């Protein structure tokens, strides 16, 4: 590959090299301007064009009419499916099932490639602790380890066995880096992050992406501690290339090169282009500062031609690896139909496993269809194909979607009477106009299933919220329905964790289904009627109140951590109480110190019992590993799946360490009465962290370890790392 790149590079003019570094947005069809630019070798990549005939024509011009016949690479945001939509990435993370996530990405790649797309801008692997941020929907959540596993699975799925296979899609690890820390959960805002937090929390998923062979990286929009990511040489060169040995190419985000001016970092477009290339950004997305300035910058010696060569070579290498020189065109005969039954099955499996059972009072779930007579389905999310697909669904086929109402109607056909009322025209509506009809049908039925949440547009890029309660008048409607004293089940579809403490009081059972995608309906019906058990676990902490944010499980201890005995609720504080009497620990007087639901949480229809933790050794050296065994038994009456999670704590460090860190998990299926011994292997190197000098170290000392069904896991063991 190196030889082919070198040979081609030697033939290229400076202008042709710069052309490879330019990505332009498709405009629907091939305009004369685009045709000329491609012919003149001024376009390395096109994004957001999915008409296959247009794409093949763009490619034909590149291959046959440009001087060197270099193919164009076509990019598109295939974030959670192409036309067959998977759950949003946050929902996929809730499956804790990397094999399923890999399969989903593979399916998306096949559909995307069949439409002429070569490259997806996914996975998004920004660790985030802020559910106000709309892009949490696109992320695998708050934890660096889970995010790493999910991201790697997506990359493997997108890229397939060999990048050169006709159905492989080049992946893109984004947004490098720290974007998930946008201040106040407001998109595009500055990021103030310590080097330690960056190294230990934000960067590990990106390192895992390099290890998984990701072809490309995208920079973040963010200003990180004063340096915008697109001008950040330390991140894009020192860390990514020098430390991690990344060999693919780096693309900017949309206009993020020209935005260096808006940030107040570069004074002109020319300076923005210089800063970005100097920082290691090989390709510019959308804005055209490279096209118009790099030649002059090179001639003036402000950018060396060697730098331009390096950027161009990085891009060409990926094009060669993708096989674009050998099979530049797309012919649908090489691909299965999009949305075929196998693809829909994968989407349904993913949706089913993404659903988290948060609450199930009196075991009202699963409902037995044979015992139902009159069922009310209520809510704006019950029968809305568009909304269940979630954010980033450019290409998603609404017509293929199966809604919960459709699926439940099918299940109950000939068994029970079904009544449906939206209650609210959409999730944001504050109008009570539809309440009477909803209450009327609820009153007639013994069971009420409600579908509430957030429309797709309320999460995703730039769609942040300061209040993350159920929007509109949904809580009011729920409150009224709850007064009727029926058996109630609430299914929430949303792009983020919502603050649902009060909401939960209005219902007997609560399922969190995220935005579940094309097959959300049948997946939800399966869970409601017990054809499949709920098996999702939260990939992110659910706060009780928005004021607790950021709240996450792997916080550090502080010198005065709260305990149940060490804090007082605001209502219990006597007037004029002495300042110290409420307990001088770390909590909020009005909501305490605990979340509503912890990271890793999710109920099942059965019960699981964890035995004692056994270790292969109690002391290991820094180059050794330890085996951890635990017996897991299904002690309930139904088959179910459990995700056993392994957490550790490094008791004392040269910098303080989190109270818990996820280091492994296993999702297994057990029949009633069945016991399985789970084995985890932990290498001492898995316990490494970046110290105050930014060195990756494994420090000898004492470690706690827990295994259990969520981040409060209580089966404990202790071991030491010795010199
Ligand atoms: C987003 C990226 C996306 C790009 C191209 C930007 O606004 O931040 O994540 O890949 O647009 O659509």
XYZ file of C-alpha atoms and ligand atoms in Angstrom:
735
model
C 0.000 0.000 0.000
C 2.816 2.378 0.942
C 4.355 1.952 -2.518
C 1.115 2.685 -4.356
C 0.590 5.811 -2.260
C 4.169 6.978 -2.827
C 3.998 6.440 -6.566
C 0.741 8.317 -6.891
C 1.900 11.133 -4.648
C 4.991 11.593 -6.823
C 2.769 12.297 -9.825
C 0.584 14.853 -8.083
C 0.789 18.613 -8.349
C 0.469 20.710 -5.215
C -3.053 21.702 -6.304
C -4.060 18.071 -6.739
C -2.755 17.220 -3.302
C -4.709 20.081 -1.767
C -7.771 18.895 -3.694
C -7.635 15.577 -1.873
C -7.837 17.477 1.402
C -11.175 19.073 0.519
C -14.556 17.600 1.340
C -17.600 19.258 -0.159
C -21.266 18.853 0.634
C -23.499 17.258 -1.969
C -26.312 19.407 -3.202
C -28.589 16.764 -4.716
C -27.532 15.975 -8.259
C -24.220 16.888 -9.846
C -24.004 20.602 -10.584
C -21.684 21.971 -13.250
C -19.582 23.485 -10.492
C -19.118 20.136 -8.750
C -18.451 18.372 -12.047
C -15.701 20.870 -12.882
C -14.190 20.732 -9.421
C -14.027 16.934 -9.477
C -12.577 16.979 -12.992
C -9.905 19.457 -11.885
C -8.972 17.262 -8.922
C -10.235 19.746 -6.335
C -12.498 17.339 -4.465
C -11.217 14.520 -2.296
C -14.549 13.688 -0.756
C -18.251 14.405 -1.006
C -20.650 14.134 1.907
C -24.390 13.916 2.259
C -25.239 12.737 -1.237
C -27.011 9.396 -1.387
C -28.502 9.220 -4.835
C -26.593 6.316 -6.337
C -26.762 7.484 -9.926
C -25.345 10.863 -8.874
C -22.637 9.208 -6.817
C -21.602 6.927 -9.645
C -21.509 9.891 -11.986
C -19.346 11.900 -9.568
C -17.065 8.901 -9.380
C -16.988 8.468 -13.153
C -15.866 12.070 -13.569
C -13.157 11.526 -10.944
C -11.970 8.251 -12.460
C -12.228 9.084 -16.137
C -12.013 12.827 -16.506
C -9.625 13.959 -13.770
C -5.943 13.864 -14.680
C -4.930 11.125 -12.254
C -8.189 9.225 -11.872
C -8.275 9.332 -8.070
C -11.626 8.152 -6.676
C -13.713 10.366 -4.438
C -14.632 9.012 -0.986
C -18.314 9.452 -0.178
C -19.202 10.199 3.449
C -22.512 10.109 5.267
C -23.742 10.069 8.847
C -24.830 6.471 9.238
C -25.112 6.735 12.986
C -27.558 4.003 13.999
C -28.620 2.329 10.803
C -29.065 3.553 7.256
C -32.626 2.865 6.091
C -33.304 0.155 8.647
C -32.910 2.043 11.899
C -31.351 0.547 15.000
C -31.930 2.080 18.422
C -30.027 5.324 19.005
C -26.437 4.599 20.107
C -27.287 5.292 23.772
C -29.945 2.584 23.463
C -27.511 0.231 21.777
C -25.119 0.756 24.679
C -27.976 -0.275 26.991
C -27.931 -3.742 25.397
C -24.459 -4.374 26.861
C -24.175 -6.781 23.957
C -21.148 -6.038 21.755
C -21.951 -8.914 19.374
C -25.361 -7.469 18.681
C -23.938 -3.962 18.298
C -21.336 -5.316 15.847
C -24.075 -7.050 13.860
C -26.135 -3.860 13.762
C -23.212 -1.854 12.435
C -22.531 -4.557 9.838
C -26.131 -4.381 8.679
C -25.918 -0.580 8.474
C -22.675 -0.842 6.500
C -24.192 -3.205 3.953
C -27.179 -0.903 3.455
C -24.993 2.206 3.269
C -22.518 0.689 0.834
C -25.357 -0.544 -1.326
C -26.387 3.094 -1.742
C -22.887 4.210 -2.707
C -21.635 5.483 0.661
C -18.031 4.511 1.540
C -17.511 6.157 4.853
C -19.668 6.795 7.912
C -19.108 9.509 10.489
C -19.537 7.042 13.326
C -19.057 5.849 15.988
C -19.484 8.851 18.187
C -17.574 7.903 21.330
C -17.724 11.048 23.404
C -18.024 10.076 27.045
C -20.605 12.353 28.579
C -22.076 12.889 32.018
C -24.613 15.432 30.931
C -28.091 14.364 29.868
C -28.978 17.960 29.088
C -26.640 17.675 26.107
C -28.693 16.615 23.082
C -25.873 14.556 21.673
C -25.933 12.145 24.593
C -28.376 10.267 22.328
C -25.516 9.551 19.932
C -23.083 8.486 22.627
C -22.623 5.223 24.480
C -23.019 7.068 27.767
C -20.928 8.010 30.749
C -18.372 5.280 31.130
C -15.005 5.077 29.378
C -14.860 1.279 29.435
C -18.383 0.638 28.138
C -17.902 3.372 25.539
C -14.655 1.746 24.420
C -16.298 -1.654 24.025
C -19.335 -0.264 22.203
C -17.203 1.923 19.931
C -14.869 -0.929 19.009
C -17.818 -3.215 18.253
C -19.309 -0.583 15.960
C -15.998 -0.080 14.171
C -15.587 -3.825 13.655
C -19.118 -4.031 12.342
C -18.834 -1.072 9.975
C -15.430 -2.010 8.634
C -16.072 -5.749 8.354
C -13.307 -8.308 7.889
C -11.294 -6.300 5.384
C -11.722 -2.659 4.644
C -11.289 -3.537 0.973
C -14.421 -5.712 0.883
C -17.162 -4.210 -1.224
C -19.507 -4.011 1.736
C -17.080 -2.472 4.231
C -17.714 1.043 5.398
C -14.814 3.126 6.688
C -15.599 4.241 10.236
C -14.805 7.544 11.918
C -14.078 7.958 15.621
C -15.568 11.272 16.678
C -15.422 13.879 18.084
C -11.812 14.121 19.086
C -11.875 15.077 21.920
C -13.694 16.182 25.025
C -16.881 17.258 23.207
C -19.033 15.410 25.769
C -17.888 17.895 28.404
C -19.558 20.908 26.709
C -20.180 23.266 29.598
C -23.718 23.188 31.035
C -24.666 20.496 28.541
C -24.993 23.140 25.853
C -23.848 22.019 22.434
C -20.677 23.548 20.963
C -19.821 25.202 24.291
C -16.266 25.388 25.609
C -14.798 22.501 27.480
C -12.858 22.938 30.666
C -11.295 19.611 31.381
C -8.219 18.666 33.360
C -5.478 16.744 31.636
C -6.133 13.900 34.057
C -9.831 13.736 33.194
C -9.008 13.966 29.502
C -6.452 11.173 29.688
C -8.281 8.891 32.077
C -11.904 9.341 31.006
C -12.353 11.073 27.643
C -9.499 9.602 25.623
C -9.575 5.835 26.355
C -12.459 5.115 23.922
C -10.484 6.854 21.169
C -7.418 4.791 21.939
C -9.635 1.694 21.777
C -10.885 2.892 18.381
C -7.312 3.089 17.075
C -6.678 -0.394 18.421
C -9.816 -1.594 16.622
C -8.349 -0.264 13.374
C -10.638 2.706 12.777
C -9.882 4.293 9.406
C -10.561 7.932 10.258
C -10.989 10.431 13.075
C -13.075 13.608 13.267
C -12.149 16.593 15.398
C -14.602 18.117 17.862
C -16.235 21.520 17.586
C -15.071 22.248 21.120
C -12.629 24.720 22.515
C -10.672 22.613 24.992
C -9.102 24.642 27.760
C -8.633 27.470 25.265
C -7.512 25.576 22.172
C -10.205 24.489 19.689
C -9.932 20.772 18.877
C -9.506 21.497 15.168
C -6.395 23.544 15.937
C -5.139 21.156 18.600
C -1.756 19.784 17.580
C -1.220 18.079 20.909
C -4.367 15.975 20.476
C -4.231 15.307 16.743
C -0.492 14.895 16.361
C 1.179 14.127 19.681
C -1.485 11.878 21.176
C -3.158 10.425 18.102
C -0.229 9.929 15.744
C 2.875 9.833 17.911
C 1.592 8.065 21.007
C -1.087 5.860 19.477
C 0.386 5.327 16.015
C -2.823 6.174 14.120
C -2.334 5.681 10.362
C -5.670 6.820 8.928
C -6.775 10.379 8.250
C -8.358 13.108 10.344
C -11.312 15.127 9.051
C -12.529 18.346 10.629
C -16.118 18.664 11.700
C -18.564 20.669 9.581
C -17.031 24.133 9.145
C -14.902 23.632 12.235
C -11.821 24.919 10.407
C -13.404 28.248 9.515
C -14.918 28.382 13.003
C -11.418 28.840 14.396
C -12.078 32.478 13.507
C -15.371 32.586 15.434
C -13.689 30.946 18.413
C -11.257 33.856 18.432
C -8.330 31.561 17.753
C -7.411 32.393 14.124
C -7.598 35.857 12.620
C -8.364 34.898 9.044
C -9.368 31.989 6.856
C -5.759 31.632 5.813
C -4.619 31.446 9.414
C -7.406 28.967 10.204
C -6.244 26.725 7.357
C -2.650 26.966 8.545
C -3.518 26.204 12.157
C -5.627 23.179 11.186
C -3.053 21.606 8.903
C -0.341 22.320 11.445
C -2.540 20.614 14.018
C -2.812 17.493 11.864
C -6.282 17.900 10.337
C -5.912 16.194 6.956
C -9.287 16.984 5.422
C -11.556 19.989 5.757
C -15.291 19.359 5.898
C -17.638 21.877 4.264
C -15.762 25.178 4.590
C -13.122 25.810 1.927
C -10.219 27.489 3.605
C -7.855 24.706 2.476
C -8.867 25.035 -1.155
C -8.206 28.752 -1.257
C -5.237 29.138 1.074
C -3.007 26.099 1.274
C -1.145 26.794 -1.992
C -0.175 30.290 -0.866
C 0.698 29.061 2.621
C 2.981 26.434 1.108
C 4.620 28.877 -1.273
C 5.208 31.290 1.608
C 6.778 28.481 3.593
C 4.190 28.723 6.367
C 3.203 25.139 5.703
C 5.796 22.745 4.364
C 5.030 20.677 1.291
C 6.020 17.692 3.407
C 3.033 18.429 5.625
C 0.715 18.577 2.626
C 2.229 15.312 1.383
C 1.585 13.703 4.725
C -2.087 14.773 4.784
C -2.602 13.630 1.191
C -0.873 10.309 1.815
C -3.061 9.679 4.862
C -6.176 10.194 2.738
C -4.935 8.190 -0.247
C -3.938 5.302 1.985
C -7.516 4.966 3.234
C -8.843 5.170 -0.334
C -6.500 2.372 -1.372
C -7.366 0.319 1.705
C -11.056 0.712 0.966
C -10.422 -0.655 -2.506
C -11.849 2.473 -4.134
C -9.209 2.423 -6.869
C -10.145 -1.168 -7.717
C -13.937 -0.952 -7.454
C -14.906 2.712 -7.483
C -18.538 2.289 -8.536
C -21.532 0.905 -6.731
C -23.659 -1.760 -8.325
C -26.695 -2.836 -6.299
C -26.424 -6.397 -7.665
C -23.649 -6.981 -5.137
C -25.942 -6.225 -2.222
C -29.040 -7.612 -0.588
C -32.182 -5.491 -0.534
C -32.215 -2.844 2.138
C -34.723 -3.485 4.894
C -34.808 -7.215 4.196
C -36.190 -9.529 6.908
C -32.734 -10.306 8.236
C -31.970 -6.600 8.646
C -35.292 -5.997 10.347
C -34.578 -8.909 12.711
C -31.271 -7.383 13.727
C -32.986 -4.049 14.354
C -35.640 -5.826 16.399
C -33.104 -7.780 18.463
C -31.192 -4.595 19.187
C -34.358 -2.719 20.143
C -35.512 -5.579 22.382
C -32.206 -5.795 24.247
C -31.956 -2.040 24.622
C -35.132 -1.770 26.696
C -34.527 -1.261 30.398
C -37.101 -2.231 32.998
C -36.849 0.493 35.634
C -39.775 -0.375 37.833
C -42.241 -3.239 38.131
C -44.435 -2.916 41.242
C -46.423 -6.038 42.113
C -44.839 -7.668 39.047
C -47.523 -6.188 36.832
C -45.271 -6.973 33.903
C -45.305 -9.077 31.868
C -48.967 -8.774 30.948
C -50.658 -12.010 30.046
C -52.715 -11.419 26.865
C -55.081 -14.212 27.877
C -56.068 -12.348 31.028
C -56.762 -9.007 29.379
C -60.154 -7.747 28.368
C -59.909 -4.027 27.740
C -56.623 -2.302 27.179
C -56.082 1.419 26.710
C -53.081 2.636 24.772
C -52.386 6.282 25.484
C -49.724 8.755 24.536
C -48.087 10.742 21.756
C -45.315 8.170 21.229
C -47.559 5.114 20.805
C -48.016 5.318 17.075
C -45.489 7.672 15.572
C -43.017 6.045 13.218
C -40.951 9.161 12.730
C -40.477 9.882 16.410
C -39.455 6.356 17.369
C -36.504 6.504 14.951
C -34.781 9.240 16.962
C -32.052 11.643 15.939
C -29.775 11.216 12.860
C -32.219 9.442 10.645
C -31.510 11.126 7.318
C -32.204 7.944 5.407
C -34.420 6.038 7.831
C -37.532 4.633 6.190
C -40.551 5.718 8.098
C -42.753 3.369 6.090
C -40.867 0.331 7.393
C -41.379 1.262 11.036
C -43.592 -0.865 13.206
C -45.073 1.170 16.014
C -46.022 -0.116 19.468
C -49.706 0.424 18.725
C -49.496 -1.723 15.579
C -47.559 -4.455 17.371
C -49.823 -4.538 20.426
C -52.903 -4.583 18.214
C -51.516 -7.674 16.491
C -50.748 -9.437 19.773
C -54.149 -8.769 21.256
C -56.180 -9.571 18.156
C -59.096 -11.775 19.124
C -58.066 -11.611 22.782
C -58.808 -8.164 24.147
C -60.418 -4.902 23.105
C -57.978 -2.178 22.335
C -58.683 1.533 22.738
C -56.269 4.217 21.631
C -56.015 7.908 22.372
C -52.977 10.107 21.912
C -53.951 12.387 24.781
C -51.452 14.951 23.517
C -50.773 15.837 19.908
C -47.028 15.545 20.527
C -44.631 15.205 23.424
C -44.257 18.979 23.836
C -47.907 19.871 23.757
C -49.233 21.669 26.812
C -52.823 21.478 25.688
C -55.266 19.478 27.794
C -57.648 19.194 24.876
C -57.071 15.483 24.376
C -57.174 14.604 28.081
C -60.909 13.902 28.230
C -60.752 11.302 25.485
C -57.685 9.653 27.026
C -59.239 9.560 30.489
C -62.443 8.261 29.052
C -60.840 5.234 27.411
C -58.627 4.649 30.440
C -61.717 4.572 32.646
C -63.245 1.865 30.442
C -60.199 -0.421 30.625
C -58.590 -2.412 33.386
C -55.086 -1.990 31.949
C -53.498 1.178 30.581
C -50.261 1.199 28.585
C -48.841 4.663 28.082
C -46.228 5.802 25.602
C -44.596 9.076 26.536
C -41.188 10.647 26.149
C -39.468 12.999 23.797
C -39.927 13.498 20.095
C -36.863 12.834 17.968
C -36.184 16.547 17.515
C -35.709 17.101 21.251
C -32.335 15.360 21.280
C -29.371 15.191 18.933
C -27.012 17.882 17.726
C -27.769 21.357 19.071
C -30.932 20.058 20.756
C -30.108 20.517 24.397
C -32.531 21.006 27.244
C -32.128 22.717 30.605
C -35.241 21.021 31.993
C -35.151 17.290 31.393
C -38.510 16.347 32.817
C -41.036 14.765 30.479
C -41.844 17.735 28.253
C -45.255 19.356 27.760
C -48.254 18.214 29.752
C -47.290 14.532 29.833
C -46.824 14.384 33.607
C -50.173 16.071 34.100
C -51.882 13.506 31.912
C -50.104 10.689 33.736
C -51.145 12.102 37.105
C -54.777 12.146 36.053
C -54.670 8.621 34.656
C -52.967 7.304 37.778
C -55.898 8.529 39.890
C -58.192 6.073 38.083
C -56.541 3.211 39.927
C -55.911 1.013 36.892
C -52.995 -1.262 36.218
C -50.601 1.081 34.474
C -47.487 0.533 32.408
C -45.451 3.449 31.114
C -43.053 3.098 28.213
C -40.729 6.045 27.792
C -39.064 6.723 24.455
C -36.442 9.416 24.659
C -33.019 10.437 23.459
C -31.597 11.008 26.924
C -32.144 10.128 30.563
C -35.097 12.173 31.750
C -35.754 13.204 35.325
C -38.603 10.829 36.008
C -38.754 10.524 39.774
C -42.214 12.059 39.944
C -43.269 10.339 36.714
C -42.458 6.970 38.253
C -44.977 7.592 41.047
C -47.766 7.725 38.468
C -47.322 4.211 37.160
C -46.936 0.617 38.327
C -44.283 -0.313 35.802
C -41.847 1.680 33.727
C -39.846 0.618 30.682
C -37.200 2.839 29.138
C -37.049 2.191 25.405
C -34.885 5.154 24.210
C -35.642 5.845 20.553
C -35.799 2.217 19.501
C -35.740 2.541 15.709
C -37.620 0.754 12.934
C -38.662 -2.291 14.930
C -39.358 -0.581 18.233
C -43.010 -1.655 18.232
C -42.621 -5.444 18.128
C -39.620 -5.257 20.470
C -41.615 -3.367 23.087
C -44.616 -5.677 22.653
C -42.354 -8.695 23.212
C -41.238 -7.285 26.535
C -44.687 -6.135 27.661
C -46.232 -9.540 27.020
C -43.259 -11.549 28.243
C -42.311 -13.125 24.922
C -38.860 -11.881 25.788
C -37.488 -10.703 29.113
C -36.167 -7.176 29.542
C -32.381 -7.302 29.586
C -31.155 -3.737 29.088
C -29.055 -1.958 31.705
C -28.501 1.770 31.982
C -25.336 3.028 30.269
C -25.726 6.284 32.136
C -26.821 7.415 35.592
C -30.368 8.759 35.878
C -30.460 11.843 38.103
C -33.407 12.636 40.359
C -33.118 16.283 39.525
C -31.388 18.251 36.818
C -29.462 20.145 39.510
C -27.479 17.009 40.347
C -25.803 17.002 36.936
C -23.060 15.977 36.447
C -23.793 12.846 38.449
C -22.024 9.625 37.531
C -20.953 6.474 39.258
C -17.179 6.747 38.886
C -16.818 9.981 40.771
C -13.948 10.522 43.155
C -14.431 10.148 46.885
C -13.868 13.688 48.271
C -12.816 14.221 51.866
C -16.349 14.242 53.190
C -18.439 11.772 51.251
C -22.121 11.575 52.196
C -23.580 8.457 53.750
C -27.170 7.682 54.639
C -26.533 8.797 58.241
C -24.610 11.907 57.388
C -27.094 14.118 55.648
C -30.422 15.747 56.340
C -33.189 16.591 53.938
C -34.178 20.202 53.782
C -37.622 19.499 55.269
C -36.095 17.883 58.350
C -33.810 20.728 59.295
C -35.129 22.595 62.339
C -35.349 26.332 61.994
C -32.215 28.082 63.269
C -30.416 24.790 63.507
C -26.678 25.201 64.082
C -24.751 25.285 60.802
C -23.012 21.961 61.430
C -26.026 19.989 62.610
C -27.240 18.821 59.198
C -24.083 16.826 58.555
C -21.054 18.353 56.910
C -20.820 16.003 53.975
C -21.164 16.195 50.233
C -24.855 16.281 49.267
C -27.728 18.450 48.106
C -30.149 19.243 50.941
C -33.120 18.953 48.617
C -32.284 15.729 46.751
C -29.618 13.960 48.761
C -26.578 12.412 47.128
C -27.871 9.422 45.241
C -29.190 9.209 41.710
C -32.652 8.010 40.816
C -31.239 4.951 39.052
C -27.557 4.061 39.129
C -25.355 3.277 36.168
C -25.690 -0.364 35.128
C -29.190 -0.685 36.591
C -32.014 -2.675 35.025
C -34.571 -5.137 36.364
C -35.671 -8.463 34.984
C -38.774 -10.650 35.187
C -36.769 -13.178 37.148
C -34.297 -12.919 40.065
C -30.566 -13.438 40.046
C -28.377 -14.469 42.920
C -24.675 -13.733 42.970
C -22.471 -16.106 44.982
C -19.191 -15.121 46.607
C -16.336 -13.741 44.567
C -13.336 -16.067 44.303
C -9.947 -14.975 43.074
C -7.131 -16.995 41.518
C -4.649 -14.987 43.589
C -4.701 -12.257 46.194
C -1.458 -10.682 45.113
C -0.236 -10.092 41.586
C 2.701 -8.322 40.020
C 2.339 -5.477 37.539
C 2.777 -7.844 34.582
C 0.378 -10.502 35.831
C -3.320 -11.085 35.712
C -5.922 -12.345 38.093
C -8.953 -14.537 37.455
C -12.222 -13.717 39.124
C -14.951 -16.324 39.510
C -18.505 -15.915 40.617
C -21.565 -18.138 40.490
C -24.663 -16.562 39.067
C -27.998 -18.318 39.597
C -31.414 -17.605 38.195
C -33.516 -18.068 41.330
C -36.759 -16.875 39.770
C -39.405 -18.603 37.711
C -38.622 -17.286 34.239
C -35.768 -17.436 31.810
C -33.822 -14.191 31.840
C -30.619 -12.407 30.970
C -28.303 -10.737 33.398
C -25.350 -8.481 32.764
C -22.844 -9.145 35.506
C -20.562 -6.181 35.975
C -17.066 -6.076 37.400
C -15.969 -2.937 39.221
C -12.704 -2.105 40.938
C -11.352 0.581 43.187
C -7.736 1.507 43.541
C -7.790 2.401 47.248
C -4.852 4.804 47.306
C -3.146 6.454 44.367
C -0.617 9.160 43.646
C -3.710 10.960 42.371
C -7.064 10.051 43.907
C -8.896 7.332 42.020
C -12.628 6.924 41.287
C -14.779 5.190 43.903
C -15.561 2.546 41.303
C -14.499 1.773 37.755
C -16.134 -0.694 35.415
C -13.539 -3.160 34.151
C -15.582 -5.924 32.588
C -19.062 -7.315 32.034
C -20.751 -10.444 30.830
C -24.301 -10.771 29.599
C -25.663 -14.277 29.971
C -28.987 -16.051 29.625
C -30.120 -18.415 32.361
C -33.080 -20.748 32.756
C -34.875 -20.882 36.114
C -32.673 -22.714 38.594
C -29.632 -22.609 36.342
C -26.260 -21.590 37.735
C -23.305 -20.512 35.687
C -19.808 -19.760 36.909
C -18.616 -16.541 35.343
C -14.929 -15.918 34.854
C -13.387 -12.498 34.387
C -9.725 -11.945 33.689
C -8.198 -8.726 34.896
C -4.658 -7.879 33.923
C -2.736 -5.520 36.185
C -2.348 -3.325 33.108
C -6.136 -2.867 33.017
C -5.668 -0.960 36.272
C -3.255 1.554 34.799
C -4.037 5.263 34.811
C -2.353 8.525 33.901
C -0.681 10.084 36.911
C 0.051 13.724 37.691
C 3.019 13.662 35.294
C 0.772 12.281 32.554
C 2.522 8.949 32.625
C 0.526 5.776 32.303
C 1.302 3.807 35.452
C 0.191 0.757 37.380
C 0.693 1.617 41.012
C 1.216 -1.174 43.505
C -1.216 -1.250 46.402
C -4.645 -2.378 47.520
C -7.594 -2.861 45.231
C -11.237 -3.574 45.962
C -13.305 -5.490 43.514
C -17.043 -6.005 43.243
C -19.267 -8.041 40.964
C -22.995 -7.498 40.633
C -25.950 -6.431 38.563
C -25.286 -2.683 38.621
C -22.765 -0.136 39.856
C -23.847 -0.742 43.474
C -22.562 -4.325 43.142
C -21.894 -5.770 46.581
C -20.029 -9.061 46.130
C -16.620 -7.944 47.276
C -13.035 -9.135 47.217
C -9.688 -7.531 47.813
C -6.319 -8.005 46.158
C -2.952 -6.338 45.953
C -0.589 -5.400 43.222
C 2.914 -5.939 44.533
C 6.283 -4.655 43.313
C -21.657 16.934 13.283
C -20.894 15.687 12.909
C -21.367 15.170 11.577
C -21.194 16.259 10.541
C -21.563 15.845 9.137
C -21.656 17.950 12.152
O -22.513 19.017 12.423
O -21.099 17.481 14.443
O -21.033 14.720 13.923
O -20.684 14.003 11.223
O -21.985 17.370 10.920
O -22.919 15.733 8.964
